[in-house]
Short mmCIF file of N, CA and C in Angstrom, two decimals:
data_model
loop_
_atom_site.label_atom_id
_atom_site.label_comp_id
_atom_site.label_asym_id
_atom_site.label_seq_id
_atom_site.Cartn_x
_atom_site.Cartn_y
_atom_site.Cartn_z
N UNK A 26 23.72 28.42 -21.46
CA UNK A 26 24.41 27.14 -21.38
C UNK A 26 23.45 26.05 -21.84
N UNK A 27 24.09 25.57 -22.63
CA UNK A 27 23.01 24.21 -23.23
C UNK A 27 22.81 23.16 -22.00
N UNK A 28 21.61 22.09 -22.16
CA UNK A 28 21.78 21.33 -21.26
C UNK A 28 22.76 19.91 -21.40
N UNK A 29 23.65 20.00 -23.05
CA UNK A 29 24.32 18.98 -22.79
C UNK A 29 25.79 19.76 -22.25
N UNK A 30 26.13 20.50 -22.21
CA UNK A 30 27.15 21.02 -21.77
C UNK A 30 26.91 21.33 -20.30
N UNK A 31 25.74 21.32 -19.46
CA UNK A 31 25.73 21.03 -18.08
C UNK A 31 25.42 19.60 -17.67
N UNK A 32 25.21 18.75 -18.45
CA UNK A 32 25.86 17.13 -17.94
C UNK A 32 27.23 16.88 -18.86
N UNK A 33 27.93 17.11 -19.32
CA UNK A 33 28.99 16.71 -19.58
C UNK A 33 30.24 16.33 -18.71
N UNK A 34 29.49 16.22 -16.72
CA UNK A 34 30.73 15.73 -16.05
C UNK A 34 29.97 14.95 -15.96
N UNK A 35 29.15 13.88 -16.91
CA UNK A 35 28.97 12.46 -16.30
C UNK A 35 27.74 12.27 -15.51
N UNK A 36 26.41 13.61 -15.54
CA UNK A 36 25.75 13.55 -14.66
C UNK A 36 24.67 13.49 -15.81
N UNK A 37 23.95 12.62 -15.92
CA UNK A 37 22.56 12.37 -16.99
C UNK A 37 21.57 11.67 -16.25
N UNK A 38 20.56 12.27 -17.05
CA UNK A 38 19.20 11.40 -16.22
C UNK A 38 19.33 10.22 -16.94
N UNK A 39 18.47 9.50 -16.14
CA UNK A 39 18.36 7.95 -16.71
C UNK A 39 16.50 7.94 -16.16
N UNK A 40 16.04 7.48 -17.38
CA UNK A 40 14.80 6.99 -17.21
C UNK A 40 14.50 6.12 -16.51
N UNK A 41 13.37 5.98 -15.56
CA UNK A 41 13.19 4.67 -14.64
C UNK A 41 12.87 3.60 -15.55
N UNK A 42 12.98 2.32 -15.31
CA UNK A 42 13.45 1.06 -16.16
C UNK A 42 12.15 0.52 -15.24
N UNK A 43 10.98 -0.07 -16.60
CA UNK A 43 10.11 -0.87 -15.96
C UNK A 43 9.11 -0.50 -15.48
N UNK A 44 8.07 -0.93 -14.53
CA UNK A 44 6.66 -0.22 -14.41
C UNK A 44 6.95 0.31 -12.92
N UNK A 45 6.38 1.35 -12.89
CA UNK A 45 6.17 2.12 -11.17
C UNK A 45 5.60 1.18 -10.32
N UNK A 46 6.06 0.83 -9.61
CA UNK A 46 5.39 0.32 -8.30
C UNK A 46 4.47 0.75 -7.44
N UNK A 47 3.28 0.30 -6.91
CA UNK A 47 2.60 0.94 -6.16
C UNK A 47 3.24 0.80 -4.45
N UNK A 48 3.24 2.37 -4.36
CA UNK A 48 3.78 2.38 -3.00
C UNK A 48 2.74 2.80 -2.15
N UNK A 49 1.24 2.68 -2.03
CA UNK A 49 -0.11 2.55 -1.54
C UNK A 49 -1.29 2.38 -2.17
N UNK A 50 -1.77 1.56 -1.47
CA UNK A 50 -3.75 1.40 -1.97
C UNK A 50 -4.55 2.09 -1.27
N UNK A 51 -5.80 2.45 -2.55
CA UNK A 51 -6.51 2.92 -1.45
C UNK A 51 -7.62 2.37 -1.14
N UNK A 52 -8.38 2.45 -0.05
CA UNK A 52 -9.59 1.49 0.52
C UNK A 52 -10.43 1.07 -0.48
N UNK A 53 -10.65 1.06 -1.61
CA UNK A 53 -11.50 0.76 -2.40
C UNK A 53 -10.56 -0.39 -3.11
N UNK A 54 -9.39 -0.05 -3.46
CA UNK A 54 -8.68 -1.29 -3.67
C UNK A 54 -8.06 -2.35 -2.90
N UNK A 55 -7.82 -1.88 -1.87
CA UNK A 55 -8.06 -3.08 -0.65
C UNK A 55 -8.81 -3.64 -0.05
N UNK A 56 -10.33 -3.08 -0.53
CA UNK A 56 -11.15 -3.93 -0.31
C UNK A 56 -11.91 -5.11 -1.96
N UNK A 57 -11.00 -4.70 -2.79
CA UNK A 57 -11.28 -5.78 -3.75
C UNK A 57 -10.77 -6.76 -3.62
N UNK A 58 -8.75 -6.35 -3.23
CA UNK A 58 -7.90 -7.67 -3.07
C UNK A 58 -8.50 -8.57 -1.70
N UNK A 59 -9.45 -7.66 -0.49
CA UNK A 59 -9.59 -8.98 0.20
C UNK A 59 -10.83 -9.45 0.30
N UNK A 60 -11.68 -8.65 -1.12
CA UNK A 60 -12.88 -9.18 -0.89
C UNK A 60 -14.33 -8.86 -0.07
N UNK A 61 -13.75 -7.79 0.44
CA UNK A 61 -14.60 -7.05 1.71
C UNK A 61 -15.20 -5.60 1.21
N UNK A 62 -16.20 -4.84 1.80
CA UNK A 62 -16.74 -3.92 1.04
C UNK A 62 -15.89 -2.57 1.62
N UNK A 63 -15.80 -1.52 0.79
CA UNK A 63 -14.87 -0.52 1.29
C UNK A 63 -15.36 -0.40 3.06
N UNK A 64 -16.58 -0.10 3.27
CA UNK A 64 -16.54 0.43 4.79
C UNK A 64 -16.32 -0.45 5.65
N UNK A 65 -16.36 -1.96 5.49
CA UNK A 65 -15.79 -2.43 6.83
C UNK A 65 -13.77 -2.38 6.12
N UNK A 66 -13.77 -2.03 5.49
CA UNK A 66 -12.04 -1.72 5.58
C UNK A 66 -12.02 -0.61 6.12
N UNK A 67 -12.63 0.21 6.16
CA UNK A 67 -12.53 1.64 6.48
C UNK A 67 -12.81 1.42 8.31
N UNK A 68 -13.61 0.68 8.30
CA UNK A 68 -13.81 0.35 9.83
C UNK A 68 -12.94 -0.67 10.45
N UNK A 69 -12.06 -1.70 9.63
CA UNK A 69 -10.84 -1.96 10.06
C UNK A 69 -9.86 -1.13 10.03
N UNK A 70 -9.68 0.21 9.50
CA UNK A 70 -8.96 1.02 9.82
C UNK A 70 -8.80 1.98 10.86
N UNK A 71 -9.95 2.55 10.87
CA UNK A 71 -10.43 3.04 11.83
C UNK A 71 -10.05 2.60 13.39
N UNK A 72 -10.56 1.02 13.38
CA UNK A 72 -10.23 0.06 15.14
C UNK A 72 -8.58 -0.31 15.01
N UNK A 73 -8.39 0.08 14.17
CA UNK A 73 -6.63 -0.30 14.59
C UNK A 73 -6.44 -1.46 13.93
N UNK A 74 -7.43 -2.57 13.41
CA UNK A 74 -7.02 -3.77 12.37
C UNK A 74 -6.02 -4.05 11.80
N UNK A 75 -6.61 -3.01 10.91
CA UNK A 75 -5.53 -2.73 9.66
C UNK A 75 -5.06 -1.05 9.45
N UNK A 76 -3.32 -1.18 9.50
CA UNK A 76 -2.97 0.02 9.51
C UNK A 76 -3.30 1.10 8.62
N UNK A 77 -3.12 2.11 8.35
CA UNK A 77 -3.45 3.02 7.28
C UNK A 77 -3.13 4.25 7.90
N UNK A 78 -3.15 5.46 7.03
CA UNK A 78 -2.40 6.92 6.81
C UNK A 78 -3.19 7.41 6.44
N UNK A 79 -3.74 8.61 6.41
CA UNK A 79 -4.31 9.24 6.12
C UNK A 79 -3.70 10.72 5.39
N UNK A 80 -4.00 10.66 3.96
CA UNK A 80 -3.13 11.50 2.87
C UNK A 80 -4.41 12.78 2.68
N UNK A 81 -4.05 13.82 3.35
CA UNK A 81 -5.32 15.01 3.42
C UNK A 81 -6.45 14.49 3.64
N UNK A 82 -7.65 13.78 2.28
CA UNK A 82 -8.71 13.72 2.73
C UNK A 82 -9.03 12.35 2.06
N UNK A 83 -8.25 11.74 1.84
CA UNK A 83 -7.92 10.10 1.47
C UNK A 83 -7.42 9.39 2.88
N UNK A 84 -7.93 8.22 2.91
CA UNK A 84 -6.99 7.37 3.56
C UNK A 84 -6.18 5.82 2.82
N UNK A 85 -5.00 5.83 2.88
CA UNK A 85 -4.11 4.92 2.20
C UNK A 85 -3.45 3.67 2.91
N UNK A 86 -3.27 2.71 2.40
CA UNK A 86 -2.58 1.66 2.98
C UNK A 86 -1.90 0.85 2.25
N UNK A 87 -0.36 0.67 3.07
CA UNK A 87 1.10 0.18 2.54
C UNK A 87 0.92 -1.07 1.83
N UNK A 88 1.04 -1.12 0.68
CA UNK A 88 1.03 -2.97 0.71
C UNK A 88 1.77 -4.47 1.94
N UNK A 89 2.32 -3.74 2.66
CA UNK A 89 2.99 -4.28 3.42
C UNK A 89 2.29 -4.53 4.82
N UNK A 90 1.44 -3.23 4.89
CA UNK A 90 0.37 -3.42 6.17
C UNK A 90 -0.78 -4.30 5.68
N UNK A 91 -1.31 -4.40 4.34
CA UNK A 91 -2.28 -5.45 3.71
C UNK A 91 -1.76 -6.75 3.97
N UNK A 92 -0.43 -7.04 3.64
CA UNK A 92 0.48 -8.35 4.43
C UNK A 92 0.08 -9.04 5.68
N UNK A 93 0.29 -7.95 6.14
CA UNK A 93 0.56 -8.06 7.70
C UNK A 93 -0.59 -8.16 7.85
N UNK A 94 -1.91 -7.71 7.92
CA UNK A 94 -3.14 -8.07 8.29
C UNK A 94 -3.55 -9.55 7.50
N UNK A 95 -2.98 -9.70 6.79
CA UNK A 95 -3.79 -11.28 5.94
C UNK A 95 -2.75 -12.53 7.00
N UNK A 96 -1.19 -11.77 7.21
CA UNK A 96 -0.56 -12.58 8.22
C UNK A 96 -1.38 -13.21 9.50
N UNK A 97 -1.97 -11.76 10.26
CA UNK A 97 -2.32 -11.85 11.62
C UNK A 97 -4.04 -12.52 11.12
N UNK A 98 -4.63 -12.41 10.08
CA UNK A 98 -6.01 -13.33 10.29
C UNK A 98 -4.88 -14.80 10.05
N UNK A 99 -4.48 -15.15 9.18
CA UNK A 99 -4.23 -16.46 9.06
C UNK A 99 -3.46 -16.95 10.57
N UNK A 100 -2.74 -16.44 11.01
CA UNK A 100 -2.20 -16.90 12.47
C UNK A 100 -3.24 -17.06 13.42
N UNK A 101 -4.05 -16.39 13.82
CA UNK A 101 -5.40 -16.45 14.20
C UNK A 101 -6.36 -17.46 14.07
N UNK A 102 -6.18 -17.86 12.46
CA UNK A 102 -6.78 -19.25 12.34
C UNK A 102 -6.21 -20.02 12.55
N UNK A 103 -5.08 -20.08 12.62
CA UNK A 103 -4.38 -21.21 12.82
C UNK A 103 -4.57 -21.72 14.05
N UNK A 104 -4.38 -20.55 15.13
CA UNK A 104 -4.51 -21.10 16.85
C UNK A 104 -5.60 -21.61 17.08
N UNK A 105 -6.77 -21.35 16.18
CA UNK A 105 -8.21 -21.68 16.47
C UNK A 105 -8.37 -23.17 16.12
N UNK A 106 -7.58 -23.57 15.27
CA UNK A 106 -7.98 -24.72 14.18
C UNK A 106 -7.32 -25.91 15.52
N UNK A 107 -8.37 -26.81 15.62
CA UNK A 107 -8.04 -28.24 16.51
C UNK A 107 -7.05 -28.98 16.53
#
């Protein structure tokens, strides 16, 4: 059976449209975007700081948990500030 005669009810791939998204960083790149050296990210990971996963023998983090930690320092400063 050819493969256009097994999509011929309407079922075709469609190429993804546009660039892949990153759906994690890893500590070496989250510590460029905040400026900090990989091991104290690794040691904000570690204390619970900043969230992260651990992928076999990598550890990764959501762009969304990088958020959320730049959220909770800036709120932080904020309460501090006079």
């Amino acid at each position: 059976m050819s493969t256009m005669a097994s999509r011929s009810s309407g079922q075709q791939r469609k190429a993804p449209v546009g660039p892949i998204q990153r759906r994690w960083y890893t500590v070496d790149e989250v510590a460029e975007m905040l400026g900090y050296g990989p091991t104290k990210v690794r040691m904000m990971c570690i204390s619970g700081d900043l969230r992260s996963l651990k992928d076999g023998g990598s550890r990764r983090i959501l762009p969304a948990w990088v958020d959320e930690y730049v959220a909770m320092r800036a709120a932080e400063a904020e309460a501090d500030w006079p």
